[in-house]
XYZ file of C-alpha atoms in Angstrom:
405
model
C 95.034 117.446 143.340
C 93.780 118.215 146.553
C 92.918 121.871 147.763
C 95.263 121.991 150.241
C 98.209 121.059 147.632
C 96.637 123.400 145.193
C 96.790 125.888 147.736
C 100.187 125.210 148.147
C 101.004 125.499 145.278
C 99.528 128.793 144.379
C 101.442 130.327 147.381
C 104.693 128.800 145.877
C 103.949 130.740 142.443
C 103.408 133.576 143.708
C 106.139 133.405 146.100
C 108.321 132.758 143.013
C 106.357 135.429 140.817
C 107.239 138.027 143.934
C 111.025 136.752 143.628
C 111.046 136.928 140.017
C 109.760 140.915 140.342
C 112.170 141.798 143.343
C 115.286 141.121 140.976
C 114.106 142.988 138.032
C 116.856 145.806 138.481
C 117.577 149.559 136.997
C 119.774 149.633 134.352
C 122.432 152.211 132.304
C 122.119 153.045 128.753
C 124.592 154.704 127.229
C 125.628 155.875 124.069
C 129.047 157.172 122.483
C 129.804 159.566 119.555
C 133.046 159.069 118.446
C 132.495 161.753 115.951
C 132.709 165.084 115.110
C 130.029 166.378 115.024
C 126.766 166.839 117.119
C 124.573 163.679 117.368
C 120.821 164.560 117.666
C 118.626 162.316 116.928
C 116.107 158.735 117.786
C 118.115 156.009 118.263
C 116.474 152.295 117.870
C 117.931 149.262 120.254
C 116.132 145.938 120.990
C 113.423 146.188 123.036
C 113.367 142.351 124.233
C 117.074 142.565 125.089
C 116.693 145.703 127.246
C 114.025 144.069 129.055
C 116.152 140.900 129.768
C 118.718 142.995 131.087
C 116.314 144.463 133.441
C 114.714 141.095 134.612
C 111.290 142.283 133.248
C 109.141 140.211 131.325
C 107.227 141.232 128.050
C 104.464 143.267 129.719
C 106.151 144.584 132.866
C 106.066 148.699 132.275
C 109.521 150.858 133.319
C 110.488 154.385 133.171
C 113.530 155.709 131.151
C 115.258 159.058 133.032
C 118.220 161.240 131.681
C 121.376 162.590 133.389
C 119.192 165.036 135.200
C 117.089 162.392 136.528
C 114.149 163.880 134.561
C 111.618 161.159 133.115
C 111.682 160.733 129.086
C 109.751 159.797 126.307
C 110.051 156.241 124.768
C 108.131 154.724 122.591
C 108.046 150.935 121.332
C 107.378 150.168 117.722
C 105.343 147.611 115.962
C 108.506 145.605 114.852
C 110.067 145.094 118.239
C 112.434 147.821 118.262
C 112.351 150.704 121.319
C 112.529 154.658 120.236
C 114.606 157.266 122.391
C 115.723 160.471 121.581
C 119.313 161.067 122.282
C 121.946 164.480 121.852
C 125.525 163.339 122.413
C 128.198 165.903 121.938
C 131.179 165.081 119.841
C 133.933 162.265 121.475
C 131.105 162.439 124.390
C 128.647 159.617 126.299
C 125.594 160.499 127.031
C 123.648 158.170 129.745
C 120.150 157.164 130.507
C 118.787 155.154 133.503
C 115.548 152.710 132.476
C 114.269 151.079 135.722
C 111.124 149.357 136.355
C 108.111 151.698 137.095
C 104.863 153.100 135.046
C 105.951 155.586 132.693
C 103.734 159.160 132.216
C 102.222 160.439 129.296
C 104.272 162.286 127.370
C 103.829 165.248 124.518
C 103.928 163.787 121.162
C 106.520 164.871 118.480
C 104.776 163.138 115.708
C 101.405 162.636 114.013
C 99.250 162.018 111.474
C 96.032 160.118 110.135
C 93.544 159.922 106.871
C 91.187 162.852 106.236
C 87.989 162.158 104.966
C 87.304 165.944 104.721
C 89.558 166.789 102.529
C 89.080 163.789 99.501
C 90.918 160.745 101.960
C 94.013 162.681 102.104
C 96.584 160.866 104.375
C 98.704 163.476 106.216
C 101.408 163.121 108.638
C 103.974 165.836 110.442
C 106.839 165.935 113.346
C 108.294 169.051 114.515
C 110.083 169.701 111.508
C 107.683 169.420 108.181
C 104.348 167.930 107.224
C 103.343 165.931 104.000
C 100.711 164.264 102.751
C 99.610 161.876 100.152
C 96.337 161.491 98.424
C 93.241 158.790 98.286
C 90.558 156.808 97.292
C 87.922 159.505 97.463
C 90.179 161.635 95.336
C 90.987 159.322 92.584
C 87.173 159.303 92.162
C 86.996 162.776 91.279
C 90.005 162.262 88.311
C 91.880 164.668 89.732
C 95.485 164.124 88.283
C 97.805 164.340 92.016
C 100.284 161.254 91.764
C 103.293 162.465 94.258
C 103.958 163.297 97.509
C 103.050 166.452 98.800
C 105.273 169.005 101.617
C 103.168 171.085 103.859
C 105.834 173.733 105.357
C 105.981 174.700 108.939
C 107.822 176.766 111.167
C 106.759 175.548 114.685
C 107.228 172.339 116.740
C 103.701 172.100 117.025
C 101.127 169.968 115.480
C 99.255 171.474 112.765
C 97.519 169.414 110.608
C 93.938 169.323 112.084
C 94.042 172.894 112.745
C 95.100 173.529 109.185
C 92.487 170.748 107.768
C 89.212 172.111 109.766
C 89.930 175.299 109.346
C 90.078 175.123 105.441
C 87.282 173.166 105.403
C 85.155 175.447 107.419
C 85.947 178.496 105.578
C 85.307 176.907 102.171
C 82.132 176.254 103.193
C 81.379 179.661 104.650
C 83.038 180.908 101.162
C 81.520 178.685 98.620
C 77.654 179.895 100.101
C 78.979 183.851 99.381
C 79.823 183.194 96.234
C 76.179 181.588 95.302
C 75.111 184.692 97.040
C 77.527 186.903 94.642
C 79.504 188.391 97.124
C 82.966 187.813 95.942
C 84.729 190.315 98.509
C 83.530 188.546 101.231
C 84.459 185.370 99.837
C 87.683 186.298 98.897
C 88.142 187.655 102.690
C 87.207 184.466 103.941
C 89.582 182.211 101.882
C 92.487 184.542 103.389
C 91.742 183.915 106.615
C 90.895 180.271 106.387
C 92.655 178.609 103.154
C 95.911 176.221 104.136
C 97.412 177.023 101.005
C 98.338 181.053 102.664
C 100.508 181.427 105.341
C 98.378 181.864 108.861
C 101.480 182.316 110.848
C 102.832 178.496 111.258
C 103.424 177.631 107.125
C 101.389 176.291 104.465
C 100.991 174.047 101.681
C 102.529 176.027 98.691
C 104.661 173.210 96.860
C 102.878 172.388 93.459
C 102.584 168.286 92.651
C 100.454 167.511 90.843
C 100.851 164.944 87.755
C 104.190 164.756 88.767
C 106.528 162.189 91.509
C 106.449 165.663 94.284
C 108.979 165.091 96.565
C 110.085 161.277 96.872
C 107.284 159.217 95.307
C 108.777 155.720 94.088
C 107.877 154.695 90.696
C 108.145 152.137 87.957
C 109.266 152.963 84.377
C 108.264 151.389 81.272
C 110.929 149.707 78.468
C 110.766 153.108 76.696
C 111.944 155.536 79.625
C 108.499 156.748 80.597
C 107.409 157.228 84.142
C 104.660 155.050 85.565
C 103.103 157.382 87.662
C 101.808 155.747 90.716
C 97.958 157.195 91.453
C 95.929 157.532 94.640
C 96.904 154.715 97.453
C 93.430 152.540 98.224
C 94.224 151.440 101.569
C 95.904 152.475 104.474
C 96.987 151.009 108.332
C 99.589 153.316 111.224
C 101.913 151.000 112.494
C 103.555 153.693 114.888
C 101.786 156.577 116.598
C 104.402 158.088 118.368
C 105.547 159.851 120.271
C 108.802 159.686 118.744
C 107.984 158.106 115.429
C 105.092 157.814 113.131
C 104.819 155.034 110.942
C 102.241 153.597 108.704
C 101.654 151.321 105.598
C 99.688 152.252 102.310
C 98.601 150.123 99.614
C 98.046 150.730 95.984
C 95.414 149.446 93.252
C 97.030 147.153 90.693
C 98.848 149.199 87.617
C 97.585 147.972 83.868
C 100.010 145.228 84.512
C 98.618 144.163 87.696
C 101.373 144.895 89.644
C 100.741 145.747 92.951
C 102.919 148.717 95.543
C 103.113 148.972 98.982
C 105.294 151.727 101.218
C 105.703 151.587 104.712
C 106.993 155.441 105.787
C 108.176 156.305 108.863
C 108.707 160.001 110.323
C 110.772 160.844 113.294
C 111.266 163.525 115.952
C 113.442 165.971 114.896
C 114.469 164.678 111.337
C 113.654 166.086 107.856
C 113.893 162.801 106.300
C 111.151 160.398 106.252
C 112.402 156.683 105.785
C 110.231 154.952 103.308
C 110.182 151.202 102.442
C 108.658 149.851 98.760
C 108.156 146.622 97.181
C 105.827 145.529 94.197
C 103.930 142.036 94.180
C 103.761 140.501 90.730
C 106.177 141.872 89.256
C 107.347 139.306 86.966
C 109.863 140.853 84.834
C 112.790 143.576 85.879
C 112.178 147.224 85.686
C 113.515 150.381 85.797
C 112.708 151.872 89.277
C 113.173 155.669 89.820
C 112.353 158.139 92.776
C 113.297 161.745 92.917
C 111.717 165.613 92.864
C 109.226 167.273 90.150
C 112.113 170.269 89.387
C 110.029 173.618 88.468
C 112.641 175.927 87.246
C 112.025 176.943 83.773
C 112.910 173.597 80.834
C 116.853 174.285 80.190
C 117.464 176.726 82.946
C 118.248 174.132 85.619
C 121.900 174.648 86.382
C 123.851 172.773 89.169
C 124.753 175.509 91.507
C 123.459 176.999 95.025
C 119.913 175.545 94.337
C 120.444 172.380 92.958
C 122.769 169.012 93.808
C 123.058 165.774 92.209
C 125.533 163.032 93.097
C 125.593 159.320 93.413
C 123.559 159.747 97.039
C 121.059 162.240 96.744
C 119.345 164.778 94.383
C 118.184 167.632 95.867
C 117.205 171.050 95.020
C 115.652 174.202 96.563
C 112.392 174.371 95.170
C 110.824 178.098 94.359
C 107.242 177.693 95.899
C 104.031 177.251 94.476
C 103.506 181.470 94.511
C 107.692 182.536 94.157
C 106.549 186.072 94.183
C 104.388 186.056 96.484
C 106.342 183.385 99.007
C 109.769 184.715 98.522
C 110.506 181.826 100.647
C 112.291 178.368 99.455
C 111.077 175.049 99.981
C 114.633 172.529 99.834
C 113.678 168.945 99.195
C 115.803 166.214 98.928
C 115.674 162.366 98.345
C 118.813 160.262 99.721
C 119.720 156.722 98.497
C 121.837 155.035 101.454
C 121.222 151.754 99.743
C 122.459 152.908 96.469
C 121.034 153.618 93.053
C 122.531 152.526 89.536
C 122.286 156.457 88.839
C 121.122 160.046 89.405
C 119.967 162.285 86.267
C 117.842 164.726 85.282
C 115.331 163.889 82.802
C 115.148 164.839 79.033
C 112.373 167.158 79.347
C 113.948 168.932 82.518
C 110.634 167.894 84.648
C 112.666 165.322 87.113
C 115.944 164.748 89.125
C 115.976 161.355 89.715
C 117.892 158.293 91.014
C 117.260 155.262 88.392
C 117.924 151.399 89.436
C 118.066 149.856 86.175
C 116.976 146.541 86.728
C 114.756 146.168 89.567
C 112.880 143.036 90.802
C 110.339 144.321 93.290
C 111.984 143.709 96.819
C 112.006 145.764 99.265
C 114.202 149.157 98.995
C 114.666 151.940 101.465
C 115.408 155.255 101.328
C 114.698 158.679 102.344
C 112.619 161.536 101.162
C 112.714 165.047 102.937
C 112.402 168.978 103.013
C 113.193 171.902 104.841
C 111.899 175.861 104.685
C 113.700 179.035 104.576
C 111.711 180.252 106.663
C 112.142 177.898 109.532
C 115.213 176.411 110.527
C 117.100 175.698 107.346
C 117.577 179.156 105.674
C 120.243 178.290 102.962
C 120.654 175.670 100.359
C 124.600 175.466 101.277
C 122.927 174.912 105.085
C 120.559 172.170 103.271
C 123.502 170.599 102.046
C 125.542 170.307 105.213
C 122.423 168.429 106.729
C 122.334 166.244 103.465
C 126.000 164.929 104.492
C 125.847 164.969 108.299
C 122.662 162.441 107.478
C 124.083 160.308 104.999
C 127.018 160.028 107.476
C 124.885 159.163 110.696
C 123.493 155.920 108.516
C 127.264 154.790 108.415
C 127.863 154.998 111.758
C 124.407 155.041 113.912
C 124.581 155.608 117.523
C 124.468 152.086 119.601
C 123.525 151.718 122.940
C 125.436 149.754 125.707
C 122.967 148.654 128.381
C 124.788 148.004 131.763
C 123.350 146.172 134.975
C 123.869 149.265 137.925
């Protein structure tokens, strides 16, 4: 080709790349609860059709704005789905405008990461609760921690590197004054410093242990025994926010050489984590279970204000680590939108459970999550009301209809 027909034709391309950007055009969202109730909450749609709508292609950047005209958070997630957080009043629309343009940086409502300070612990949090789960470096020790743990909070904020550094600083300062003998001073130092006492923003006063915690899938063997799962061995984030955090861990093979793997996901404003599990090798059917550790005394669990159990959820307001000291409740729940075969409590009163009875290792979601008296959820009847209004919203999620303007 000559240079002046190359020339030529680079002019025509970008002519036609300059046409291409001049149509890209704003757009309506808009989305309708035909309910009762109030609709809070992220909403997913399809990122690649929104973007066709809008004449964009896959890398072209645009801003999202709400009825005031005020510039939003979105966030895209790592399987092609875009994240906005929507409130629609009941038999109400609520309408956003997404039109091309560089978005800002915006607050995040979600976090989380692995701590090599404190034994690999993996911790993550939104606005609403914090848990964590634990890792390699602690498996080494022998330590006996199987389930997932709930770090309660009372504030929007982040917390968890505040809460991590801190305790490690001050054991540090407290371990060297009690080599030196002074136990008052060390015992000062752990109140000040220690995440497991309340600081002003929560704490981590839920007691695991050898136990499931709050949500921890697990197989069972032919004789009705829990297979605890141990400490994951590796871990990737899919999602960092800011309206959804999302990563993947990976477990060592079992005796059996079966192999887990979770993918959890956390979002603004929710108390229920989403988590996805599936087992590789798994050769034969098995009992599957996931639930809460239940630490009211063997044979006084009643159903009542502090405990529920139907054929969607078992939940159950949990005393606290320290009951007397606390005085505070810790509710925890685990929902099964996808079903189970059952939900019991187990012979030894250590479990509520849900139990699929003959499980083949796909992939199964549900949801795991907690609330604190002492934050925003003061009541276990409250608990309950946010149980249903949940389980409900999965029926009928909010859907967006994208309009040309």
């Amino acid at each position: 080709m000559s240079g002046k027909k190359c020339l030529l034709t680079l002019l025509f391309l970008s002519a036609c790349s300059a046409c291409l950007k001049l149509q890209a055009r704003d757009v309506r969202i808009a989305f309708t609860n035909t309910g009762n109730t109030q609709r809070s909450e992220v909403v997913e749609m399809n990122l690649d059709s929104l973007r066709k709508m809008m004449q964009l292609g896959p890398s072209d950047p645009f801003v999202i704005r709400n009825p005031f005209g005020q510039e939003v958070a979105w966030q895209s997630t790592y399987d092609g789905k875009l994240l906005l957080y929507v409130s629609v009043r009941p038999h109400t629309t609520s309408g956003f405008t997404a039109r091309p343009g560089t978005p800002s940086p915006m607050p995040s409502a979600v976090s989380g990461k692995m701590y090599p300070i404190r034994e690999d612990d993996f911790a993550w949090e939104n606005d609403k609760g914090a848990y964590r789960v634990y890792g390699p470096a602690l498996a080494k020790t022998g330590e006996k921690s199987y389930g997932i743990d709930i770090w309660v909070k009372n504030t929007p904020d982040m917390i968890l590197d505040q809460r991590y550094y801190k305790d490690a600083a001050g054991n540090v300062e407290e371990n060297a004054l009690r080599k030196e003998g002074l136990k008052q001073k060390a015992d000062s130092v752990d109140r000040v410093s220690s995440f497991h006492i309340d600081h002003g923003n929560g704490m981590d006063v839920y007691e695991v242990g050898p136990t499931l915690g709050c949500g921890t899938p697990a197989l069972m063997s032919d004789s009705g025994k829990i297979i605890y799962p141990y400490c994951y061995q590796t871990y990737q984030i899919l999602d960092k926010g800011p309206l959804r955090f999302t990563f993947q861990l990976n477990f060592p093979p079992n005796a059996d050489g079966v192999v887990e793997h979770r993918i959890i996901s956390l979002d603004k404003g929710s108390h229920f984590n989403r988590i996805t599990v599936w087992y590789d090798h798994l050769n034969t059917p098995a009992p599957f279970v996931s639930g809460v550790v239940l630490h009211t005394p063997k044979g006084k669990l009643q159903k009542g204000v502090d405990f529920a159990l139907d054929k969607e959820q078992v939940s159950y307001a949990d005393p606290t680590q320290e009951p007397r000291a606390c005085g505070s409740s810790i509710y925890v729940a685990v929902l099964f939108p996808q079903g189970v075969d059952r939900t019991y409590v187990t012979d030894d009163g250590s479990h509520a459970l849900g139990l699929i009875k003959h499980y083949t290792g796909g992939r199964y979601s549900y949801l795991f999550g907690s609330a604190w008296s002492d934050y925003d959820i003061k009541t276990f009847p409250q608990w309950q009301v946010v149980i249903k209004e949940k389980l409900q919203n999965l029926q009928h999620p909010l859907k967006a209809d994208i309009t040309a303007l």
